[in-house]
mmCIF file of C-alpha atoms in Angstrom:
data_model
loop_
_atom_site.group_PDB
_atom_site.id
_atom_site.type_symbol
_atom_site.label_atom_id
_atom_site.label_comp_id
_atom_site.label_asym_id
_atom_site.label_seq_id
_atom_site.Cartn_x
_atom_site.Cartn_y
_atom_site.Cartn_z
ATOM 1 C CA ARG A 1 40.717 0.632 -22.779
ATOM 2 C CA ILE A 2 43.228 1.841 -20.203
ATOM 3 C CA ILE A 3 44.862 4.619 -22.205
ATOM 4 C CA HIS A 4 41.477 6.010 -23.276
ATOM 5 C CA THR A 5 40.288 6.548 -19.693
ATOM 6 C CA SER A 6 40.041 9.973 -18.106
ATOM 7 C CA ALA A 7 41.998 8.603 -15.128
ATOM 8 C CA PHE A 8 44.939 7.816 -17.428
ATOM 9 C CA ARG A 9 44.869 11.241 -19.084
ATOM 10 C CA ARG A 10 44.881 12.970 -15.699
ATOM 11 C CA LEU A 11 48.212 11.329 -14.874
ATOM 12 C CA GLU A 12 49.844 13.976 -17.086
ATOM 13 C CA TYR A 13 49.227 16.561 -14.372
ATOM 14 C CA LYS A 14 49.923 14.412 -11.321
ATOM 15 C CA THR A 15 53.174 14.680 -9.433
ATOM 16 C CA GLN A 16 56.030 12.224 -9.539
ATOM 17 C CA VAL A 17 58.363 14.216 -7.265
ATOM 18 C CA PHE A 18 57.942 17.765 -8.558
ATOM 19 C CA VAL A 19 54.622 19.605 -8.636
ATOM 20 C CA TYR A 20 53.373 19.868 -12.238
ATOM 21 C CA HIS A 21 54.253 23.563 -12.678
ATOM 22 C CA GLU A 22 57.878 23.223 -11.505
ATOM 23 C CA GLY A 23 58.980 22.709 -15.106
ATOM 24 C CA ASP A 24 58.058 20.956 -18.335
ATOM 25 C CA TYR A 25 61.151 18.738 -18.161
ATOM 26 C CA TYR A 26 60.314 16.757 -15.035
ATOM 27 C CA ARG A 27 58.461 13.457 -14.961
ATOM 28 C CA THR A 28 54.792 13.123 -14.155
ATOM 29 C CA ARG A 29 52.745 10.039 -13.341
ATOM 30 C CA LEU A 30 51.958 9.730 -17.046
ATOM 31 C CA THR A 31 55.553 9.760 -18.276
ATOM 32 C CA HIS A 32 56.488 7.428 -15.427
ATOM 33 C CA SER A 33 53.767 4.941 -16.430
ATOM 34 C CA LEU A 34 54.967 4.983 -20.039
ATOM 35 C CA GLU A 35 58.557 4.363 -18.940
ATOM 36 C CA VAL A 36 57.478 1.486 -16.689
ATOM 37 C CA ALA A 37 55.517 -0.041 -19.585
ATOM 38 C CA GLN A 38 58.534 0.172 -21.898
ATOM 39 C CA ILE A 39 60.861 -1.443 -19.354
ATOM 40 C CA ALA A 40 58.302 -4.158 -18.556
ATOM 41 C CA ARG A 41 57.864 -4.992 -22.256
ATOM 42 C CA SER A 42 61.638 -5.189 -22.762
ATOM 43 C CA ILE A 43 62.032 -7.617 -19.868
ATOM 44 C CA CYS A 44 59.073 -9.748 -20.981
ATOM 45 C CA LYS A 45 60.411 -9.912 -24.518
ATOM 46 C CA SER A 46 63.742 -11.192 -23.216
ATOM 47 C CA LEU A 47 62.060 -13.755 -20.928
ATOM 48 C CA GLN A 48 59.431 -14.713 -23.552
ATOM 49 C CA LEU A 49 56.552 -13.683 -21.282
ATOM 50 C CA ASN A 50 53.249 -12.021 -22.182
ATOM 51 C CA GLU A 51 54.308 -8.486 -23.157
ATOM 52 C CA ASP A 52 50.737 -7.201 -23.528
ATOM 53 C CA LEU A 53 49.783 -8.317 -20.013
ATOM 54 C CA ALA A 54 52.821 -6.675 -18.428
ATOM 55 C CA GLU A 55 52.196 -3.480 -20.399
ATOM 56 C CA ALA A 56 48.536 -3.356 -19.322
ATOM 57 C CA VAL A 57 49.545 -3.739 -15.669
ATOM 58 C CA ALA A 58 52.255 -1.092 -16.033
ATOM 59 C CA LEU A 59 49.959 1.445 -17.698
ATOM 60 C CA SER A 60 47.248 1.017 -15.075
ATOM 61 C CA HIS A 61 49.310 0.622 -11.911
ATOM 62 C CA ASP A 62 49.288 4.347 -11.040
ATOM 63 C CA LEU A 63 45.695 5.199 -12.012
ATOM 64 C CA GLY A 64 44.758 5.438 -8.332
ATOM 65 C CA HIS A 65 47.511 7.826 -7.314
ATOM 66 C CA PRO A 66 46.141 11.075 -5.858
ATOM 67 C CA PRO A 67 47.590 14.515 -6.617
ATOM 68 C CA PHE A 68 50.956 15.433 -5.069
ATOM 69 C CA GLY A 69 52.494 11.972 -5.160
ATOM 70 C CA HIS A 70 53.058 9.924 -2.042
ATOM 71 C CA THR A 71 52.308 12.949 0.122
ATOM 72 C CA GLY A 72 48.776 12.922 -1.260
ATOM 73 C CA GLN A 73 48.427 9.223 -0.472
ATOM 74 C CA ASN A 74 49.616 9.711 3.113
ATOM 75 C CA VAL A 75 47.237 12.634 3.676
ATOM 76 C CA LEU A 76 44.193 10.796 2.313
ATOM 77 C CA ASN A 77 45.050 7.648 4.249
ATOM 78 C CA ARG A 78 45.158 9.699 7.451
ATOM 79 C CA LEU A 79 41.905 11.496 6.650
ATOM 80 C CA MET A 80 40.216 8.184 5.810
ATOM 81 C CA LYS A 81 41.217 6.520 9.074
ATOM 82 C CA GLY A 82 38.112 4.797 10.379
ATOM 83 C CA HIS A 83 36.610 4.749 6.875
ATOM 84 C CA GLY A 84 38.744 2.074 5.221
ATOM 85 C CA GLY A 85 41.900 4.108 4.684
ATOM 86 C CA PHE A 86 43.427 4.959 1.311
ATOM 87 C CA GLU A 87 46.047 3.085 -0.686
ATOM 88 C CA HIS A 88 46.737 3.834 -4.335
ATOM 89 C CA ASN A 89 46.814 0.216 -5.555
ATOM 90 C CA ARG A 90 43.383 -0.432 -4.080
ATOM 91 C CA GLN A 91 42.188 2.853 -5.566
ATOM 92 C CA SER A 92 43.464 1.788 -8.993
ATOM 93 C CA LEU A 93 41.339 -1.357 -8.666
ATOM 94 C CA ARG A 94 38.330 0.727 -7.628
ATOM 95 C CA ILE A 95 38.772 2.900 -10.715
ATOM 96 C CA VAL A 96 38.984 0.044 -13.223
ATOM 97 C CA LYS A 97 36.195 -1.950 -11.512
ATOM 98 C CA LEU A 98 33.705 0.817 -10.702
ATOM 99 C CA LEU A 99 34.525 4.495 -11.127
ATOM 100 C CA GLU A 100 35.332 4.600 -14.847
ATOM 101 C CA LYS A 101 31.944 4.566 -16.574
ATOM 102 C CA ARG A 102 32.412 4.229 -20.318
ATOM 103 C CA TYR A 103 30.316 1.207 -21.285
ATOM 104 C CA PRO A 104 26.556 0.584 -21.033
ATOM 105 C CA GLU A 105 26.982 -3.119 -20.286
ATOM 106 C CA PHE A 106 29.149 -2.826 -17.164
ATOM 107 C CA ASP A 107 30.865 -0.514 -14.688
ATOM 108 C CA GLY A 108 34.603 -0.071 -14.962
ATOM 109 C CA LEU A 109 36.736 -1.416 -17.797
ATOM 110 C CA ASN A 110 35.982 -5.158 -17.571
ATOM 111 C CA LEU A 111 39.699 -6.002 -17.527
ATOM 112 C CA THR A 112 40.957 -9.574 -17.253
ATOM 113 C CA TRP A 113 41.633 -10.967 -13.789
ATOM 114 C CA GLU A 114 45.337 -11.274 -14.650
ATOM 115 C CA VAL A 115 45.533 -7.497 -15.115
ATOM 116 C CA MET A 116 43.500 -6.884 -11.963
ATOM 117 C CA GLU A 117 45.839 -9.115 -9.996
ATOM 118 C CA GLY A 118 48.840 -7.213 -11.303
ATOM 119 C CA ILE A 119 47.304 -3.866 -10.350
ATOM 120 C CA SER A 120 46.644 -5.022 -6.799
ATOM 121 C CA LYS A 121 50.290 -6.102 -6.448
ATOM 122 C CA HIS A 122 48.868 -8.966 -4.407
ATOM 123 C CA THR A 123 49.278 -6.953 -1.219
ATOM 124 C CA ARG A 124 46.235 -8.347 0.619
ATOM 125 C CA ASP A 125 44.225 -11.570 0.425
ATOM 126 C CA GLU A 126 40.972 -9.696 -0.164
ATOM 127 C CA GLU A 127 42.518 -7.934 -3.163
ATOM 128 C CA ASN A 128 43.446 -11.162 -4.930
ATOM 129 C CA PRO A 129 40.851 -11.481 -7.717
ATOM 130 C CA VAL A 130 42.155 -14.919 -8.675
ATOM 131 C CA THR A 131 41.791 -17.196 -5.684
ATOM 132 C CA SER A 132 41.490 -17.328 -1.916
ATOM 133 C CA ASP A 133 43.875 -20.301 -1.807
ATOM 134 C CA LYS A 134 46.386 -19.557 0.960
ATOM 135 C CA LYS A 135 49.060 -21.499 -0.940
ATOM 136 C CA VAL A 136 49.058 -18.802 -3.596
ATOM 137 C CA ARG A 137 51.730 -16.379 -2.426
ATOM 138 C CA PHE A 138 52.673 -14.436 -5.534
ATOM 139 C CA PRO A 139 51.076 -13.013 -8.687
ATOM 140 C CA SER A 140 51.970 -13.918 -12.265
ATOM 141 C CA LEU A 141 55.482 -13.401 -13.599
ATOM 142 C CA GLU A 142 54.210 -10.536 -15.747
ATOM 143 C CA ALA A 143 52.808 -8.802 -12.666
ATOM 144 C CA GLN A 144 56.102 -9.314 -10.836
ATOM 145 C CA VAL A 145 57.975 -7.880 -13.819
ATOM 146 C CA ALA A 146 55.722 -4.802 -13.956
ATOM 147 C CA ASP A 147 56.146 -4.272 -10.212
ATOM 148 C CA LEU A 148 59.938 -4.338 -10.368
ATOM 149 C CA ALA A 149 59.993 -2.320 -13.608
ATOM 150 C CA ASP A 150 58.239 0.366 -11.568
ATOM 151 C CA GLY A 151 61.210 0.502 -9.187
ATOM 152 C CA ILE A 152 63.749 0.500 -12.027
ATOM 153 C CA ALA A 153 62.014 3.432 -13.695
ATOM 154 C CA TYR A 154 61.700 5.300 -10.397
ATOM 155 C CA ASN A 155 65.406 5.157 -9.623
ATOM 156 C CA ALA A 156 66.502 6.028 -13.139
ATOM 157 C CA HIS A 157 64.268 9.012 -13.775
ATOM 158 C CA ASP A 158 64.633 10.383 -10.251
ATOM 159 C CA LEU A 159 68.389 10.399 -10.828
ATOM 160 C CA ASP A 160 67.852 12.326 -14.059
ATOM 161 C CA ASP A 161 65.387 14.800 -12.543
ATOM 162 C CA GLY A 162 67.401 15.163 -9.334
ATOM 163 C CA ILE A 163 70.566 16.111 -11.213
ATOM 164 C CA THR A 164 68.728 18.476 -13.565
ATOM 165 C CA SER A 165 67.038 20.250 -10.637
ATOM 166 C CA ASN A 166 70.344 20.512 -8.723
ATOM 167 C CA LEU A 167 68.856 18.638 -5.770
ATOM 168 C CA LEU A 168 71.587 16.003 -5.931
ATOM 169 C CA ASP A 169 75.220 16.670 -5.042
ATOM 170 C CA LEU A 170 77.349 15.073 -7.760
ATOM 171 C CA SER A 171 80.307 14.585 -5.422
ATOM 172 C CA GLN A 172 78.075 12.479 -3.156
ATOM 173 C CA LEU A 173 76.371 10.691 -6.056
ATOM 174 C CA ARG A 174 79.763 9.567 -7.363
ATOM 175 C CA LYS A 175 80.173 7.495 -4.192
ATOM 176 C CA VAL A 176 77.108 5.405 -5.088
ATOM 177 C CA ALA A 177 78.208 2.180 -6.790
ATOM 178 C CA LEU A 178 75.693 2.072 -9.655
ATOM 179 C CA TRP A 179 76.459 5.643 -10.685
ATOM 180 C CA LYS A 180 80.219 5.461 -10.049
ATOM 181 C CA GLU A 181 80.755 2.265 -12.037
ATOM 182 C CA ASN A 182 78.645 3.308 -15.014
ATOM 183 C CA GLU A 183 80.044 6.845 -15.168
ATOM 184 C CA LYS A 184 83.548 5.379 -15.177
ATOM 185 C CA LYS A 185 82.743 3.489 -18.399
ATOM 186 C CA PHE A 186 82.036 6.729 -20.252
ATOM 187 C CA ASP A 187 84.927 8.641 -18.685
ATOM 188 C CA GLU A 188 87.256 5.945 -20.020
ATOM 189 C CA LYS A 189 85.581 5.784 -23.432
ATOM 190 C CA TYR A 190 85.104 9.523 -24.076
ATOM 191 C CA THR A 191 87.406 12.371 -23.093
ATOM 192 C CA GLY A 192 85.747 15.660 -22.186
ATOM 193 C CA LEU A 193 82.215 14.410 -22.846
ATOM 194 C CA ASP A 194 79.578 17.077 -22.158
ATOM 195 C CA PHE A 195 78.064 16.278 -18.754
ATOM 196 C CA LYS A 196 74.470 16.648 -19.926
ATOM 197 C CA LEU A 197 75.097 14.059 -22.623
ATOM 198 C CA LYS A 198 77.036 11.852 -20.222
ATOM 199 C CA LYS A 199 74.187 12.005 -17.702
ATOM 200 C CA TYR A 200 71.764 10.564 -20.251
ATOM 201 C CA GLN A 201 74.188 7.790 -21.145
ATOM 202 C CA VAL A 202 74.970 6.886 -17.536
ATOM 203 C CA VAL A 203 71.274 6.664 -16.621
ATOM 204 C CA ARG A 204 70.672 4.566 -19.736
ATOM 205 C CA SER A 205 73.600 2.320 -18.824
ATOM 206 C CA ILE A 206 72.249 1.839 -15.289
ATOM 207 C CA ILE A 207 68.867 0.808 -16.696
ATOM 208 C CA ASN A 208 70.548 -1.684 -19.039
ATOM 209 C CA GLU A 209 72.640 -3.138 -16.207
ATOM 210 C CA VAL A 210 69.750 -3.730 -13.824
ATOM 211 C CA ILE A 211 67.478 -5.114 -16.575
ATOM 212 C CA SER A 212 70.195 -7.536 -17.720
ATOM 213 C CA ASP A 213 70.778 -8.714 -14.153
ATOM 214 C CA PHE A 214 67.030 -8.990 -13.559
ATOM 215 C CA CYS A 215 66.585 -11.267 -16.574
ATOM 216 C CA GLN A 216 69.547 -13.475 -15.664
ATOM 217 C CA ALA A 217 68.520 -13.817 -12.007
ATOM 218 C CA THR A 218 64.914 -14.582 -12.946
ATOM 219 C CA LEU A 219 65.970 -17.294 -15.404
ATOM 220 C CA LYS A 220 68.122 -18.868 -12.682
ATOM 221 C CA ASN A 221 65.163 -18.880 -10.295
ATOM 222 C CA LEU A 222 62.934 -20.479 -12.923
ATOM 223 C CA LYS A 223 65.428 -23.327 -13.295
ATOM 224 C CA ARG A 224 66.255 -23.612 -9.595
ATOM 225 C CA TYR A 225 62.628 -23.982 -8.520
ATOM 226 C CA LYS A 226 61.674 -26.027 -11.600
ATOM 227 C CA VAL A 227 58.896 -23.668 -12.611
ATOM 228 C CA ALA A 228 56.807 -25.186 -15.406
ATOM 229 C CA THR A 229 53.355 -23.647 -14.919
ATOM 230 C CA VAL A 230 51.695 -20.436 -13.777
ATOM 231 C CA HIS A 231 50.643 -22.289 -10.616
ATOM 232 C CA ASP A 232 54.311 -23.000 -9.882
ATOM 233 C CA VAL A 233 55.011 -19.259 -10.058
ATOM 234 C CA ARG A 234 52.164 -18.416 -7.700
ATOM 235 C CA CYS A 235 53.074 -21.070 -5.127
ATOM 236 C CA ALA A 236 56.874 -20.739 -5.267
ATOM 237 C CA PRO A 237 58.752 -20.274 -1.964
ATOM 238 C CA ILE A 238 60.118 -16.919 -3.190
ATOM 239 C CA ARG A 239 59.244 -14.308 -5.785
ATOM 240 C CA ILE A 240 60.649 -15.802 -8.970
ATOM 241 C CA ALA A 241 61.282 -12.455 -10.671
ATOM 242 C CA GLY A 242 64.041 -10.441 -9.057
ATOM 243 C CA PHE A 243 67.637 -9.248 -9.021
ATOM 244 C CA GLY A 244 70.833 -11.055 -8.182
ATOM 245 C CA LYS A 245 72.335 -10.346 -4.766
ATOM 246 C CA ASN A 246 75.004 -7.919 -6.012
ATOM 247 C CA VAL A 247 72.684 -5.694 -8.050
ATOM 248 C CA ALA A 248 69.978 -5.906 -5.377
ATOM 249 C CA GLU A 249 72.442 -4.406 -2.885
ATOM 250 C CA LYS A 250 73.483 -1.690 -5.352
ATOM 251 C CA ASN A 251 69.826 -0.894 -6.026
ATOM 252 C CA LYS A 252 69.162 -0.621 -2.300
ATOM 253 C CA GLU A 253 72.112 1.754 -1.902
ATOM 254 C CA LEU A 254 70.800 3.980 -4.700
ATOM 255 C CA LYS A 255 67.287 4.052 -3.205
ATOM 256 C CA GLN A 256 68.683 5.033 0.183
ATOM 257 C CA PHE A 257 70.758 7.786 -1.423
ATOM 258 C CA LEU A 258 67.752 9.195 -3.274
ATOM 259 C CA HIS A 259 65.575 9.086 -0.165
ATOM 260 C CA LYS A 260 68.141 10.944 1.910
ATOM 261 C CA ASN A 261 69.328 13.466 -0.658
ATOM 262 C CA MET A 262 66.306 14.048 -2.900
ATOM 263 C CA TYR A 263 63.007 13.047 -1.311
ATOM 264 C CA SER A 264 64.078 14.656 1.993
ATOM 265 C CA HIS A 265 65.478 17.797 0.340
ATOM 266 C CA ARG A 266 64.168 21.081 1.755
ATOM 267 C CA LYS A 267 62.681 22.110 -1.588
ATOM 268 C CA VAL A 268 60.743 18.852 -1.900
ATOM 269 C CA LEU A 269 59.608 18.991 1.737
ATOM 270 C CA ARG A 270 58.276 22.524 1.201
ATOM 271 C CA MET A 271 56.204 21.299 -1.740
ATOM 272 C CA GLU A 272 54.936 18.397 0.358
ATOM 273 C CA PHE A 273 53.910 20.748 3.172
ATOM 274 C CA LYS A 274 51.862 22.853 0.744
ATOM 275 C CA ALA A 275 50.357 19.722 -0.797
ATOM 276 C CA GLU A 276 49.290 18.382 2.601
ATOM 277 C CA ARG A 277 47.593 21.643 3.528
ATOM 278 C CA THR A 278 45.851 21.822 0.148
ATOM 279 C CA LEU A 279 44.398 18.294 0.157
ATOM 280 C CA GLU A 280 43.381 18.392 3.802
ATOM 281 C CA GLY A 281 41.634 21.724 3.272
ATOM 282 C CA ILE A 282 39.681 20.463 0.262
ATOM 283 C CA PHE A 283 38.676 17.171 1.886
ATOM 284 C CA LYS A 284 37.495 18.739 5.145
ATOM 285 C CA ALA A 285 35.515 21.427 3.307
ATOM 286 C CA PHE A 286 33.590 18.798 1.335
ATOM 287 C CA ILE A 287 32.906 16.673 4.421
ATOM 288 C CA LYS A 288 31.694 19.709 6.367
ATOM 289 C CA MET A 289 29.508 20.896 3.501
ATOM 290 C CA PRO A 290 28.743 18.052 1.038
ATOM 291 C CA GLU A 291 26.650 20.450 -1.049
ATOM 292 C CA LEU A 292 29.949 21.798 -2.405
ATOM 293 C CA LEU A 293 30.598 18.469 -4.136
ATOM 294 C CA PRO A 294 29.485 17.858 -7.735
ATOM 295 C CA GLU A 295 25.998 16.332 -7.938
ATOM 296 C CA SER A 296 27.357 13.052 -9.309
ATOM 297 C CA VAL A 297 29.511 12.629 -6.203
ATOM 298 C CA GLN A 298 26.659 13.566 -3.885
ATOM 299 C CA LYS A 299 24.473 10.806 -5.333
ATOM 300 C CA LYS A 300 25.361 7.695 -3.380
ATOM 301 C CA SER A 301 23.623 5.429 -5.888
ATOM 302 C CA GLU A 302 26.023 6.378 -8.682
ATOM 303 C CA TRP A 303 29.385 6.031 -6.937
ATOM 304 C CA GLY A 304 28.521 3.972 -3.893
ATOM 305 C CA GLY A 305 30.092 4.059 -0.460
ATOM 306 C CA SER A 306 29.995 6.549 2.397
ATOM 307 C CA LEU A 307 30.311 10.316 2.014
ATOM 308 C CA GLU A 308 33.947 9.990 3.094
ATOM 309 C CA ARG A 309 34.677 7.333 0.458
ATOM 310 C CA ARG A 310 32.958 9.259 -2.328
ATOM 311 C CA THR A 311 34.800 12.429 -1.306
ATOM 312 C CA CYS A 312 38.059 10.495 -1.277
ATOM 313 C CA ASP A 313 37.312 9.134 -4.766
ATOM 314 C CA TYR A 314 36.692 12.658 -6.007
ATOM 315 C CA VAL A 315 39.712 14.296 -4.366
ATOM 316 C CA SER A 316 42.114 11.490 -5.294
ATOM 317 C CA GLY A 317 41.071 11.852 -8.928
ATOM 318 C CA MET A 318 42.106 15.503 -9.057
ATOM 319 C CA THR A 319 45.260 16.637 -10.812
ATOM 320 C CA ASP A 320 47.779 18.813 -8.975
ATOM 321 C CA ARG A 321 46.584 21.865 -10.883
ATOM 322 C CA TYR A 322 42.898 21.197 -10.259
ATOM 323 C CA ALA A 323 43.489 20.629 -6.537
ATOM 324 C CA ILE A 324 45.442 23.884 -6.215
ATOM 325 C CA ASN A 325 42.709 25.836 -8.010
ATOM 326 C CA GLU A 326 39.966 24.120 -6.006
ATOM 327 C CA TYR A 327 41.691 25.074 -2.756
ATOM 328 C CA LYS A 328 41.891 28.690 -3.923
ATOM 329 C CA ASN A 329 38.225 28.658 -4.927
ATOM 330 C CA LEU A 330 37.205 27.302 -1.530
ATOM 331 C CA TYR A 331 39.342 29.481 0.706
ATOM 332 C CA SER A 332 40.393 32.639 -1.134
ATOM 333 C CA VAL A 333 37.932 35.552 -1.177
ATOM 334 C CA ASP A 334 39.721 36.915 -4.236
ATOM 335 C CA GLU A 335 38.988 33.842 -6.349
ATOM 336 C CA GLY A 336 35.886 33.313 -8.448
ATOM 337 C CA ILE A 337 33.177 30.908 -7.362
#
């Protein structure tokens, strides 16, 4: 049901870090979701967990992401201040519960509550579709796996894309433990290995290292806290799924490096500035003149919620390309109507 939705297909043209037209090589929300699903399944297979559940959570976790990545989320959250805000996990839930209309018997996709819980990431009590029991602190192991697989995929493919785009300085990257240690393996094993080939192998090796550590640390936690049931997982004193201390610190170092050297790079910031202007312009135009919205969005009975919420639903569902063209159509006298 998830992969057949229009929301899933639109992920192909939604930004990960680079705007969709920057190049065919770079990741999009769609390729990211597929990579997260693959990593989540691998971990679940090793831990003998429900692979299908983790995959369903992984494939649906980014359905609510707006165009232009996290910049889009920040812009919409600011514009929706006083109207409930905007957060992509909650929007993913709204999509699978209400906005996707593919079946005559019900709105949404009628997914299991385990999948819904995983999508919500258990960030707020009101988003927990399982229980209001305050003792329940964490979601299922499969949901925890999918959540952390998201971070593993992020780091790995942003390394790949950052090197390919020349946003990352290799001399600085080689000071980061995860990269330095794994590159050293291939420098010792192969003499004069082509860097492009070595890059793929180093990224692959990093993924293998963090997955292996993740599985070992999670198994230790299962034994340490004597987890025997799903309820034990939900009420444990800590998140059962996670990394060991050493790899957790290395992961943190890599994230900090990427944030400083890639996500804050001038080229990326320029794209974010354009994205902010584009989304804000579209949103404000529709609020000022709702007649510009499609009829289905104008009809409150079909989508529900205030004008601001329905406009937010519509704008957040746009792809990067559609949003750029819509902005041109609204504000450029040279564009067609």
